[in-house]
Short mmCIF file of C-alpha atoms in Angstrom, two decimals:
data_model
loop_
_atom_site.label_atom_id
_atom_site.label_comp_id
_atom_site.label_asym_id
_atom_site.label_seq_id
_atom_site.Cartn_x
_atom_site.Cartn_y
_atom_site.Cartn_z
CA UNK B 156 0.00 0.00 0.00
CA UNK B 157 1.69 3.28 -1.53
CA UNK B 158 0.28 6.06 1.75
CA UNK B 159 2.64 8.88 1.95
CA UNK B 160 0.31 10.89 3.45
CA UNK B 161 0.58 9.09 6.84
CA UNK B 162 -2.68 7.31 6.58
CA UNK B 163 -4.13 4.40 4.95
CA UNK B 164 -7.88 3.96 4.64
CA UNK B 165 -7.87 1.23 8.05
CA UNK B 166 -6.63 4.18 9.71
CA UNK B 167 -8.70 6.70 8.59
CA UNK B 168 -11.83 4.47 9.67
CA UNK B 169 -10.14 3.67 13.11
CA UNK B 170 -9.69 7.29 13.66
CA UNK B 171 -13.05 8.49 12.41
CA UNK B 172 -14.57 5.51 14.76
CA UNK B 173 -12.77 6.58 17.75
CA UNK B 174 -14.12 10.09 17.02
CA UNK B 175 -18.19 9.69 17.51
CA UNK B 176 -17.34 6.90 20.09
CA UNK B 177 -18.02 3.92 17.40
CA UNK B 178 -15.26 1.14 18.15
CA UNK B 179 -16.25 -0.84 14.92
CA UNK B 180 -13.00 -0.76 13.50
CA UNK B 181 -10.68 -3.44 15.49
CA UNK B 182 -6.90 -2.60 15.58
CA UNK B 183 -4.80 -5.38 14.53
CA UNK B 184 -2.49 -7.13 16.68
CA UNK B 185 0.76 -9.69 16.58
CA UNK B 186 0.06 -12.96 17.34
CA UNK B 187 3.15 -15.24 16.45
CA UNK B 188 3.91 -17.65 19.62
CA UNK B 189 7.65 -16.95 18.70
CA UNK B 190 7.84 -13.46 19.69
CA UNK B 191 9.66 -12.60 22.91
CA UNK B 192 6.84 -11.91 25.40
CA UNK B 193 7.51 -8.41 26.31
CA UNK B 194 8.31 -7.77 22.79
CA UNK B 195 4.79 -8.65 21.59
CA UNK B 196 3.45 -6.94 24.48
CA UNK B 197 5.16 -4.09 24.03
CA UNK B 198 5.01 -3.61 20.43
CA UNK B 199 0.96 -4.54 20.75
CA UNK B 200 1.04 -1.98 23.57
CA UNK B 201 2.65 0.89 20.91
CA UNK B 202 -0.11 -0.32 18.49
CA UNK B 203 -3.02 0.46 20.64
CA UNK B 204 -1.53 3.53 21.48
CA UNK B 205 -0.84 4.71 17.91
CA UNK B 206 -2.94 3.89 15.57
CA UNK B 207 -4.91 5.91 13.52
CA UNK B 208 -2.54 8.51 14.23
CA UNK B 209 -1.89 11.48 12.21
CA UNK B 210 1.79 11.53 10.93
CA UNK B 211 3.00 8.44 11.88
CA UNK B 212 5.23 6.21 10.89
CA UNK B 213 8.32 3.54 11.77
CA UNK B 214 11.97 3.30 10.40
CA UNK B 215 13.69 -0.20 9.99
CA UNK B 216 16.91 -1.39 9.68
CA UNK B 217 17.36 -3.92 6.78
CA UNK B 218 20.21 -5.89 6.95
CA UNK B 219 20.12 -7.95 10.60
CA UNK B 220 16.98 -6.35 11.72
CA UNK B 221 14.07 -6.91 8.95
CA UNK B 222 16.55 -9.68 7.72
CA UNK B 223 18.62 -12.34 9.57
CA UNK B 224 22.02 -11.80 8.24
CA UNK B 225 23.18 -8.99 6.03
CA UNK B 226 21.74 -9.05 2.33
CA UNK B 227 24.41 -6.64 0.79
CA UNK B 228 27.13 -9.11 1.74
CA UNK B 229 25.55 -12.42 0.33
CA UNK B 230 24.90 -10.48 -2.56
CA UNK B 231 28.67 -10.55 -3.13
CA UNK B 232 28.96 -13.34 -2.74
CA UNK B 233 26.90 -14.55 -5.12
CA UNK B 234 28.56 -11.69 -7.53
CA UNK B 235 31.65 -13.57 -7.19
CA UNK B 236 30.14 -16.95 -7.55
CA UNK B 237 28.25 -16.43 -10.65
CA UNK B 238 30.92 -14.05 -12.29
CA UNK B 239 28.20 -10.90 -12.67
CA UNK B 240 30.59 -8.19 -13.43
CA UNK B 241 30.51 -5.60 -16.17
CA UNK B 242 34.06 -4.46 -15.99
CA UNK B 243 37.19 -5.72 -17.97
CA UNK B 244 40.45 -5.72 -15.70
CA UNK B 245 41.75 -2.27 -16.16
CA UNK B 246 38.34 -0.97 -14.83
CA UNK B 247 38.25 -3.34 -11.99
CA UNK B 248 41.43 -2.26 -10.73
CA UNK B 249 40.00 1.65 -10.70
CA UNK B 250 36.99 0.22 -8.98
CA UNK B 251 38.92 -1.36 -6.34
CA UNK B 252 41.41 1.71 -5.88
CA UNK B 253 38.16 3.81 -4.96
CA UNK B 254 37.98 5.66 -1.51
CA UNK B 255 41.45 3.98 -1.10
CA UNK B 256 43.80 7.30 -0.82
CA UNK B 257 44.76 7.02 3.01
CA UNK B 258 45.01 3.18 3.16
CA UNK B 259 48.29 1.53 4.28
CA UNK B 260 49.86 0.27 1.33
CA UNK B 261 48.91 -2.95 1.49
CA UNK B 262 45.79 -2.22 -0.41
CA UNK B 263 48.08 -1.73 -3.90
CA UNK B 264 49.44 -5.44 -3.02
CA UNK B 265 45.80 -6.44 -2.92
CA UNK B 266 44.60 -4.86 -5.96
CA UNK B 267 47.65 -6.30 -8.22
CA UNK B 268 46.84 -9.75 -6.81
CA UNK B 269 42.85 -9.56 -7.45
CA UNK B 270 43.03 -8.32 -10.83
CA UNK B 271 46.14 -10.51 -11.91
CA UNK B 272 43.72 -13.17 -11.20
CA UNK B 273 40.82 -11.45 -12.78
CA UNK B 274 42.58 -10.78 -15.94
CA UNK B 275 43.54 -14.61 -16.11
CA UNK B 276 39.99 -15.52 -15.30
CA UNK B 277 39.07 -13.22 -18.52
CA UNK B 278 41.14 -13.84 -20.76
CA UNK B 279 39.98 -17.91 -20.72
CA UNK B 280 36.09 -17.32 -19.88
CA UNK B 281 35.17 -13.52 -20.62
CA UNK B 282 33.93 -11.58 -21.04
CA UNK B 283 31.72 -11.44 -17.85
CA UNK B 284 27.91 -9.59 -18.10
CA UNK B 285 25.87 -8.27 -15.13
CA UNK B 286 24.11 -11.96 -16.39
CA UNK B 287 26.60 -13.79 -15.07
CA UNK B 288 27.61 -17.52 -16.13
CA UNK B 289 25.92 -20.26 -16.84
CA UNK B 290 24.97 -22.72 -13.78
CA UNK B 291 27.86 -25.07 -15.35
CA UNK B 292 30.05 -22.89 -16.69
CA UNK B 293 30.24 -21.07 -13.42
CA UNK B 294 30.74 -24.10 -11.69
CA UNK B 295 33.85 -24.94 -14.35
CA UNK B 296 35.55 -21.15 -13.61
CA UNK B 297 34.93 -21.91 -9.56
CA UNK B 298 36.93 -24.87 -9.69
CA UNK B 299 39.60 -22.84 -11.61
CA UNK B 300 42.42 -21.92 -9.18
CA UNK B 301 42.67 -18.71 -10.62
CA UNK B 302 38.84 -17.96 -9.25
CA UNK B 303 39.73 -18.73 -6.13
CA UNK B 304 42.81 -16.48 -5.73
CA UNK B 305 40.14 -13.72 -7.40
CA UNK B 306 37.09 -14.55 -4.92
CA UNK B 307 39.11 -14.91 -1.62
CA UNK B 308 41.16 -11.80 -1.69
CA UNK B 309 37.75 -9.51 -3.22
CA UNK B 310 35.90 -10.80 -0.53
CA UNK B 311 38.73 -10.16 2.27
CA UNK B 312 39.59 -6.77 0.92
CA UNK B 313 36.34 -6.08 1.91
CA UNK B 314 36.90 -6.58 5.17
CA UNK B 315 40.24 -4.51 5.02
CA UNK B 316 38.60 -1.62 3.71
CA UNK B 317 36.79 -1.30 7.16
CA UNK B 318 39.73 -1.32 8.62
CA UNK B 319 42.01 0.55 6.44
CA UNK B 320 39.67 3.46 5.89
CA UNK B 321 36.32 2.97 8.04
CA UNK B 322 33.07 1.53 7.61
CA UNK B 323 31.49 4.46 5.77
CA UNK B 324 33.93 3.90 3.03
CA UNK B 325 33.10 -0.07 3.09
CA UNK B 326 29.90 0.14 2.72
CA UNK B 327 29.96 1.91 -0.64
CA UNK B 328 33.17 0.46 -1.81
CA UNK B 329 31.56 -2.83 -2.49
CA UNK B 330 28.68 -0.64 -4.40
CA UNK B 331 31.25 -0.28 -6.64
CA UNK B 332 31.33 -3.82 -7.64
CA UNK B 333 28.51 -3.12 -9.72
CA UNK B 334 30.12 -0.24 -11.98
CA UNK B 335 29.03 -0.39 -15.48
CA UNK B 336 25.65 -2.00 -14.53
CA UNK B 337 21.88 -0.79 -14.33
CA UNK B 338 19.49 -0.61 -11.84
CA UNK B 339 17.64 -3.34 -13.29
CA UNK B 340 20.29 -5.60 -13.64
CA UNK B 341 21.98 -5.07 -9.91
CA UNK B 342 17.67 -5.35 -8.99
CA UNK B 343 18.05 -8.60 -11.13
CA UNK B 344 21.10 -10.26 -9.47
CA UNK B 345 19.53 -8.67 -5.78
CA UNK B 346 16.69 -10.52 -6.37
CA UNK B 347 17.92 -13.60 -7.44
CA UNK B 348 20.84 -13.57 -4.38
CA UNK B 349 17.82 -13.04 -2.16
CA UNK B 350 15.82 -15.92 -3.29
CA UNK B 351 18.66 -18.62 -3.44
CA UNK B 352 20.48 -17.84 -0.32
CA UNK B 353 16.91 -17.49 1.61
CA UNK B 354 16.52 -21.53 1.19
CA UNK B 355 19.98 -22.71 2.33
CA UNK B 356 20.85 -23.31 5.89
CA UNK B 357 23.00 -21.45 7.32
CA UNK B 358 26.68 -22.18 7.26
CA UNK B 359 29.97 -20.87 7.64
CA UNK B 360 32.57 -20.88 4.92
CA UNK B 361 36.02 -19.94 4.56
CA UNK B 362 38.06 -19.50 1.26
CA UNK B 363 41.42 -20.22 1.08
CA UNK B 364 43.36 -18.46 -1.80
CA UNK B 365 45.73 -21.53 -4.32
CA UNK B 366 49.69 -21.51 -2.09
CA UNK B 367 51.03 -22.17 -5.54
CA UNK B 368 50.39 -18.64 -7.38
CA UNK B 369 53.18 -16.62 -7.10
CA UNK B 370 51.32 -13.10 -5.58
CA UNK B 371 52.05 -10.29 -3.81
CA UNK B 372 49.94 -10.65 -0.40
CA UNK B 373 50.63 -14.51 -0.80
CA UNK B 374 48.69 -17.24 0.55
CA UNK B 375 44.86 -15.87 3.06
CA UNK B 376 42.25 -17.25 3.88
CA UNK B 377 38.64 -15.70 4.27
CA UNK B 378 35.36 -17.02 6.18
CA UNK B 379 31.90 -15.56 5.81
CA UNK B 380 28.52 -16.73 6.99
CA UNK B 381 26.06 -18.15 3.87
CA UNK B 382 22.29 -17.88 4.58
CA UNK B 383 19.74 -14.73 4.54
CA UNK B 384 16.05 -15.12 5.81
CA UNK B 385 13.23 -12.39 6.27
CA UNK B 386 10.83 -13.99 9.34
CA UNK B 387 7.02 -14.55 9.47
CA UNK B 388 7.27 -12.26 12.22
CA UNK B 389 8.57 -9.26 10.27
CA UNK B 390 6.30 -9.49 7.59
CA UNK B 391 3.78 -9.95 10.75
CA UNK B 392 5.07 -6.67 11.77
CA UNK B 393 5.29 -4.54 8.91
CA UNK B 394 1.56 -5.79 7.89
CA UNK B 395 -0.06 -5.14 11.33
CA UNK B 396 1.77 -1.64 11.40
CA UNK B 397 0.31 -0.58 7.64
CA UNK B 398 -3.88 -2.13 8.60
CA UNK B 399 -2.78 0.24 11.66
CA UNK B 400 -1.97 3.36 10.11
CA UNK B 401 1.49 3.57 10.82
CA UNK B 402 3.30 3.61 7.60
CA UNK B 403 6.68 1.68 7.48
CA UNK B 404 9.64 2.74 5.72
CA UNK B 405 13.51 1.50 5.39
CA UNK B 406 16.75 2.84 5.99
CA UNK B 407 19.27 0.69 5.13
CA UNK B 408 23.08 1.03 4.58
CA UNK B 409 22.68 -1.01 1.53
CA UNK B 410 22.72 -0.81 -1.95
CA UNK B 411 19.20 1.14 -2.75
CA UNK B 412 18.10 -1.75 -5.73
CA UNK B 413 19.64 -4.49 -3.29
CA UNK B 414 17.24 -3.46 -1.00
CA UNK B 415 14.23 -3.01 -3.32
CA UNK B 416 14.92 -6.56 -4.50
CA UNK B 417 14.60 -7.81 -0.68
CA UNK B 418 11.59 -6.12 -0.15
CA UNK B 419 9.91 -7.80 -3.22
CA UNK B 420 11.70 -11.05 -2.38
CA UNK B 421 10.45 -11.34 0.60
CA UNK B 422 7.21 -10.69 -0.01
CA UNK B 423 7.09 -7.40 2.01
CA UNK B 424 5.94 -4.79 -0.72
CA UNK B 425 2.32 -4.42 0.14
CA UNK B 426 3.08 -3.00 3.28
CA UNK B 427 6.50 -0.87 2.80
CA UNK B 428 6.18 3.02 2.33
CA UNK B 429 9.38 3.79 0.96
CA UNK B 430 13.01 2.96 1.13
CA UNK B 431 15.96 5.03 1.52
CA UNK B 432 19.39 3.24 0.83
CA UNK B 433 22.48 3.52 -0.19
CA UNK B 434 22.66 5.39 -3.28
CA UNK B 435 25.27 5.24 -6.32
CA UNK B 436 25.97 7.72 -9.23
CA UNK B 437 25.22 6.98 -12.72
CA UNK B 438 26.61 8.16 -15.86
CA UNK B 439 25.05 9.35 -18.81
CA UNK B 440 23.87 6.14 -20.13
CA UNK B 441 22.31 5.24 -16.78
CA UNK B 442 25.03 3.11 -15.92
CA UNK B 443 26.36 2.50 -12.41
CA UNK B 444 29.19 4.32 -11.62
CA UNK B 445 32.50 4.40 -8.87
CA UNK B 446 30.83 7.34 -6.58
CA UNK B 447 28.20 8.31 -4.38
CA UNK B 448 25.32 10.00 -5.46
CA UNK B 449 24.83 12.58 -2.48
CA UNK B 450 22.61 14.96 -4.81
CA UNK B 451 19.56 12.48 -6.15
CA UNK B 452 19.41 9.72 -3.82
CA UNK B 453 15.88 9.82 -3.40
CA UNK B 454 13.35 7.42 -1.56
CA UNK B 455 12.35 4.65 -3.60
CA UNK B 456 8.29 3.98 -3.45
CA UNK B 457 6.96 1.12 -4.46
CA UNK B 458 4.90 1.62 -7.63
CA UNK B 459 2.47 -0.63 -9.85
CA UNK B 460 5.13 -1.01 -12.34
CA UNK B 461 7.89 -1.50 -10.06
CA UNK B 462 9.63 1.65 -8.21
CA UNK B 463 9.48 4.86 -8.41
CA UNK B 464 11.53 7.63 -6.77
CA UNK B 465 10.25 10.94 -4.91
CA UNK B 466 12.12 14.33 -4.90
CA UNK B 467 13.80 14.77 -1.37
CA UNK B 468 17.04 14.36 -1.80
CA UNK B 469 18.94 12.12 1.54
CA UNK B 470 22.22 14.38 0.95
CA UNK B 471 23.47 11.62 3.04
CA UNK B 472 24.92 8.46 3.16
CA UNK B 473 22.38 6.16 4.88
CA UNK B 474 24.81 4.79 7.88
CA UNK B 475 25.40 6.16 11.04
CA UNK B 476 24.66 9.34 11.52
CA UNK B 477 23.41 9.80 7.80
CA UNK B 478 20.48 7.70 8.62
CA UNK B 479 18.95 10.93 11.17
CA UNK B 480 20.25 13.12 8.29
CA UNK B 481 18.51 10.89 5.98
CA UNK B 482 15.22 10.46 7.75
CA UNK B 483 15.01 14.47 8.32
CA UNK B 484 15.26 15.41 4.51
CA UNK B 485 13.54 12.26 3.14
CA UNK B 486 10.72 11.05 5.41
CA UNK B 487 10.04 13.69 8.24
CA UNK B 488 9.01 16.57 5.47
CA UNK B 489 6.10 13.99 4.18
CA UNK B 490 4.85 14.13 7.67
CA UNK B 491 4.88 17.71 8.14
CA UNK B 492 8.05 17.51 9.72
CA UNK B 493 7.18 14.54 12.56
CA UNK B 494 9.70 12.39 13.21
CA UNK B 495 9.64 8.60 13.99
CA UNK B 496 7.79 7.05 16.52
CA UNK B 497 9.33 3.64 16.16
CA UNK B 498 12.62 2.11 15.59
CA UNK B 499 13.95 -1.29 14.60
CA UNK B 500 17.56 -1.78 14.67
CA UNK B 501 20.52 -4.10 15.54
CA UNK B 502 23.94 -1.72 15.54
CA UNK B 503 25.79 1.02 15.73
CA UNK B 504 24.86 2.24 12.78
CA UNK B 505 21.31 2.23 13.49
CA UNK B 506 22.48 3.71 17.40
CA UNK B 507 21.83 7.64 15.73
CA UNK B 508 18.54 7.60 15.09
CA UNK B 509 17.04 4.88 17.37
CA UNK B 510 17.99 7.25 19.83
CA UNK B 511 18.66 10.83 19.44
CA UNK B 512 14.62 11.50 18.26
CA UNK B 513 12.32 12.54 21.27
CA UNK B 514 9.47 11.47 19.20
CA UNK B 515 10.16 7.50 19.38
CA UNK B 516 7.92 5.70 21.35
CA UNK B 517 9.85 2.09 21.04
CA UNK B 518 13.05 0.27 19.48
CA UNK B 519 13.69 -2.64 19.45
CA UNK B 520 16.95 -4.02 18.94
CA UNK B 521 17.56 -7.19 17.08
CA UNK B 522 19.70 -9.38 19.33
CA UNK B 523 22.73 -10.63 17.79
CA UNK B 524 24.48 -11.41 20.83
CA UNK B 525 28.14 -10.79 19.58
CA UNK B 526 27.76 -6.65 19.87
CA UNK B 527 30.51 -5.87 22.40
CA UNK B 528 30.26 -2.22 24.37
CA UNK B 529 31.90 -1.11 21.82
CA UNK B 530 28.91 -1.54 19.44
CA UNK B 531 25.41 0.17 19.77
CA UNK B 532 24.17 -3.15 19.46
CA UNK B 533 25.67 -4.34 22.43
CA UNK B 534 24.49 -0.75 24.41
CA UNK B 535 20.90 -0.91 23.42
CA UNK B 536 21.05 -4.68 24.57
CA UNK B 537 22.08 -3.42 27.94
CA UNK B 538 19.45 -0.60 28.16
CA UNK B 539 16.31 -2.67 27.37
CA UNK B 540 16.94 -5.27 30.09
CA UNK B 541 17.80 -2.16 32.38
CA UNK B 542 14.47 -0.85 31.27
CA UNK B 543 12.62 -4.66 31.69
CA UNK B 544 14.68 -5.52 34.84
CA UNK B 545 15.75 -2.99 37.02
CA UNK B 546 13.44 0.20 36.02
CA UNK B 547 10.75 -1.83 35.85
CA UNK B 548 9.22 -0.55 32.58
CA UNK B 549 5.98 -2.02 30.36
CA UNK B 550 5.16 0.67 27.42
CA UNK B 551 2.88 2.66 29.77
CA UNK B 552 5.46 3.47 32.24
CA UNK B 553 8.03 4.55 29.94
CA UNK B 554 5.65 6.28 28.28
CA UNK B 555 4.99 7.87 31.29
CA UNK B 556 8.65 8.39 32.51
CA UNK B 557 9.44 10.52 29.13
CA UNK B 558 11.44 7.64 27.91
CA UNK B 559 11.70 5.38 25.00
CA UNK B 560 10.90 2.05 25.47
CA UNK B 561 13.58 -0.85 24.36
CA UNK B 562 13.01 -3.71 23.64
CA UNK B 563 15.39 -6.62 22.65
CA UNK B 564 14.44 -9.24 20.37
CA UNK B 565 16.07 -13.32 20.35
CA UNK B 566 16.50 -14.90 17.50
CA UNK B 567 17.68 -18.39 15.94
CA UNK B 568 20.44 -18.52 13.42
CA UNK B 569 20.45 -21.87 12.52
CA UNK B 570 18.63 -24.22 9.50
CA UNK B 571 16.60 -21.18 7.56
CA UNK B 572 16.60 -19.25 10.98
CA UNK B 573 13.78 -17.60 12.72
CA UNK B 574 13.20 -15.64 16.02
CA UNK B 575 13.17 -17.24 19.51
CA UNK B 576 10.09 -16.49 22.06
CA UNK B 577 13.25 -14.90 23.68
CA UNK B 578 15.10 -12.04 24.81
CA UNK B 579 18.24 -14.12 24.08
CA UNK B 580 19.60 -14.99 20.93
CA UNK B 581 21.00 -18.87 19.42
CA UNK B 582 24.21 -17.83 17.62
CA UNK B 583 25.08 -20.46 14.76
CA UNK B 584 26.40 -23.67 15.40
CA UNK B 585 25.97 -22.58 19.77
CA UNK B 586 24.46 -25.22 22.22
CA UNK B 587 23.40 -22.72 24.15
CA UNK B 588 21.35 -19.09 23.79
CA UNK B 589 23.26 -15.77 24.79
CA UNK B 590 21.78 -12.42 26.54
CA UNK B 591 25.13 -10.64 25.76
CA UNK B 592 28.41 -10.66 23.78
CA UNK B 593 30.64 -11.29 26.77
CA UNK B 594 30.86 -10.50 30.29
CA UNK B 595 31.69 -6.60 29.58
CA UNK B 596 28.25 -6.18 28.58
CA UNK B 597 27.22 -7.30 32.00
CA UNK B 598 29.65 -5.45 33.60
CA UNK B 599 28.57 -2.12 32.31
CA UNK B 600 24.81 -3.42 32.70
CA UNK B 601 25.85 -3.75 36.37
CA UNK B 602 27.57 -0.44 36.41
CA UNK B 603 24.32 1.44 35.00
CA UNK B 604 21.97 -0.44 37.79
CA UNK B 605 25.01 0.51 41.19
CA UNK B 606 25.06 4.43 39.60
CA UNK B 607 21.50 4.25 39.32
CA UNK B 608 21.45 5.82 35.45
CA UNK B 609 18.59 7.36 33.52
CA UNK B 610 18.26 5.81 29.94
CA UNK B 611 19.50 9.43 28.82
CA UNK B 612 22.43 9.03 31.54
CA UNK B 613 23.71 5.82 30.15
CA UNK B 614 22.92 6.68 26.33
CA UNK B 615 24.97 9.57 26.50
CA UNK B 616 27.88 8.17 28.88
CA UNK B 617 28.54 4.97 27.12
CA UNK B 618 28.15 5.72 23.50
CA UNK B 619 31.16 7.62 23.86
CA UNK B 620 32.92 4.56 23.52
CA UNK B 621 32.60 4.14 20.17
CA UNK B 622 31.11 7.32 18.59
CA UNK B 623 32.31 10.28 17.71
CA UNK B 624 29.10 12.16 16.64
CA UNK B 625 26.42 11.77 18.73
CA UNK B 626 23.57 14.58 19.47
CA UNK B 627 22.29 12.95 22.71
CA UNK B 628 19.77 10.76 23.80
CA UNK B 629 16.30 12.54 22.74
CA UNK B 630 18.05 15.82 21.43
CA UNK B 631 16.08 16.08 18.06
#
């Protein structure tokens, strides 16, 4: 259901109903056995209180919040499986050089090695298409040694980049694998990473690059977690929240298409708003380019024909901080300049705007049980069972209080994964489930209940262990 306007007709009736005293509309509620029980109470709880409410809408995280494992990074690897690549070897190595100035350099020993192998890879099967190979031929190139040397060290310079030069640079860096493409082909391959990886159980592999090609970095080895699900309880979520009147929209620090694709994919279109996402520049054919687009990265609304785009530019990239910038020149201005009133989120680059916004009502954080305290993650964790446990809070009373209410979330990573009627999560391949990442998560959880913190108080104190730009619990 497209409703920009911050009201769908179920909420117009509910709202007209509640008017002249006529209850005939019902609201919807949850009802999956598999939520955690204060979650479902406390999301059913935000519900009742807001719907049928002018202006209002939720934000989600994609990637390990509406999804169980990150989208954008199975994506590549099913790039690099199936060969999808519209870029001949010289281009590739600009691609990979992108964002790159201040790395160590390291990063030049990487790039000779990955498009060494590339250019051997090409020369016997190319050239590659955004298509990508045929189911046989692909599986011919993968057992190539020459592939492997290729896929391991793309993959792990992935991870470097993080570390070399930051996450914000990351995160579009491996946009950039898709130079030369279009939207409807990266939409294409999105779609069809989605679908595949969504029906394999979970697993975790590593690559191990040939010890008998003579290279520059010489011989690594890579590991990576295969699998992607969207839950019954999401799509549960985002449908009860749209019959409700609260209009749901994305923010996600992947690829804008990518995250189009997941929507449709996973059956979630009839009940998303809009997206915002990571957006990259084109050229004049249309084509993807090696840079962000910080001047048209517009919302993407789903349409009858597909998507559509609206005219607000983000000026941001959608991480971090960018998401609040994001959310303020995409979403709020729809609304008449109202902000959130719910969050969904799972890290630190969610942290921003699941807490600086005096307008949210309730987050809830995705437990993924490895976010240290030096992850948002791991704070929000912290905070909701501070809230549950030692404040004492249900909806009403942090409603009451001035507070946000936080919620944490369990979840099951194993087989095709799924939540847990839990506030604890089963990590892969674990015989047991976990609250926390390790014991400094309890330790600061115990230090917040001896000093006797306010949310705000321990929102503001302990972020500063891991952000630099934060405007303060409830300061927009």
């Amino acid at each position: 259901m497209n409703k920009l306007s911050g009201f769908s007709i179920a909420a117009c009736l509910i709202f007209l109903c509640s008017c002249t005293g006529e209850n005939k509309v019902s609201v919807s509620h949850l009802q999956h056995s598999d939520w955690a029980p204060d979650v479902i109470e406390g999301l059913n709880a935000f519900i009742d209180d807001c719907a049928g409410m002018k202006n209002a809408y939720a934000v989600f995280d994609f990637d390990n919040t509406s999804s169980i494992f990150d989208v954008e990074e199975q994506m590549a690897i099913y790039q690099l499986e199936t060969m999808s690549f519209a870029l001949d070897p010289a281009q590739l190595a600009d691609v990979l050089a992108t964002g790159l100035d201040a790395a160590p350099p390291e990063h030049l020993d990487f790039i000779a090695d990955i498009t060494g192998a590339y250019s051997a890879l090409y020369s016997k099967y190319g050239p590659f298409t955004p298509d990508g190979l045929d189911v046989a031929i692909a599986e011919t190139v993968r057992s190539d040694s020459q592939w492997l040397e290729f896929a391991t060290k793309m993959r792990l310079m992935y991870d470097k980049v993080g570390d070399w030069v930051g996450t914000d640079e990351s995160y579009c860096w491996v946009l950039y694998w898709s130079a030369g493409m279009s939207e409807k082909q990266v939409y294409d391959m999105a779609f069809a990473s989605h679908r595949k990886y969504a029906a394999v159980n979970t697993s975790v592999e590593t690559w191990t690059s040939p010890a008998d090609i003579q290279s520059r970095i010489g011989q690594v080895s890579v590991s990576w977690t295969r699998g992607i699900q969207v839950s019954e309880n999401i799509r549960e979520l985002w449908k009860c929240l749209d019959e409700n009147g609260i209009d749901v929209w994305v923010c996600s620090a992947s690829g804008n298409a990518q995250i189009q694709a997941a929507v449709d994919a996973f059956g979630l279109r009839d009940y998303c708003t809009g997206v915002l996402a990571m957006t990259v520049s084109r050229n004049g054919e249309g084509l993807y380019t090696n840079s962000y687009d910080y001047s048209s990265g517009y919302a993407a609304i789903p349409a009858s024909d597909g998507w559509t785009y609206g005219n607000l530019a983000t000026a941001a990239q959608t991480a971090g901080p960018g998401k609040v910038t994001a959310i303020l020149n995409s979403i709020a201005p729809l609304y008449g300049g109202a902000t959130p009133l719910a969050g969904f989120m799972d890290s630190t680059g969610d942290f921003n705007f699941c807490t600086e916004f005096a307008s949210l009502r309730t987050v809830v954080c995705f437990n993924r049980a490895n976010r240290k305290i030096t992850d948002g993650g791991g704070l929000i964790a912290e905070v909701a069972i501070y809230e549950k446990e030692n404040l004492g809070y249900d909806y009403a009373s942090a409603r009451k209080a001035g507070d946000t209410f936080y919620l944490l979330q369990g979840r099951d990573e194993n087989g095709l994964r799924s939540f847990r009627s839990s506030n604890k999560t089963l990590r892969f391949g674990a015989t047991g489930e976990r609250l926390f990442a390790n014991d400094d998560n309890e330790k600061q959880l115990s230090e917040m209940i001896d000093a006797g913190l306010t949310v705000g108080e321990a929102l503001n104190l302990y972020s500063g262990h891991f952000l630099e730009n934060y405007n303060g619990y409830h300061s927009r």
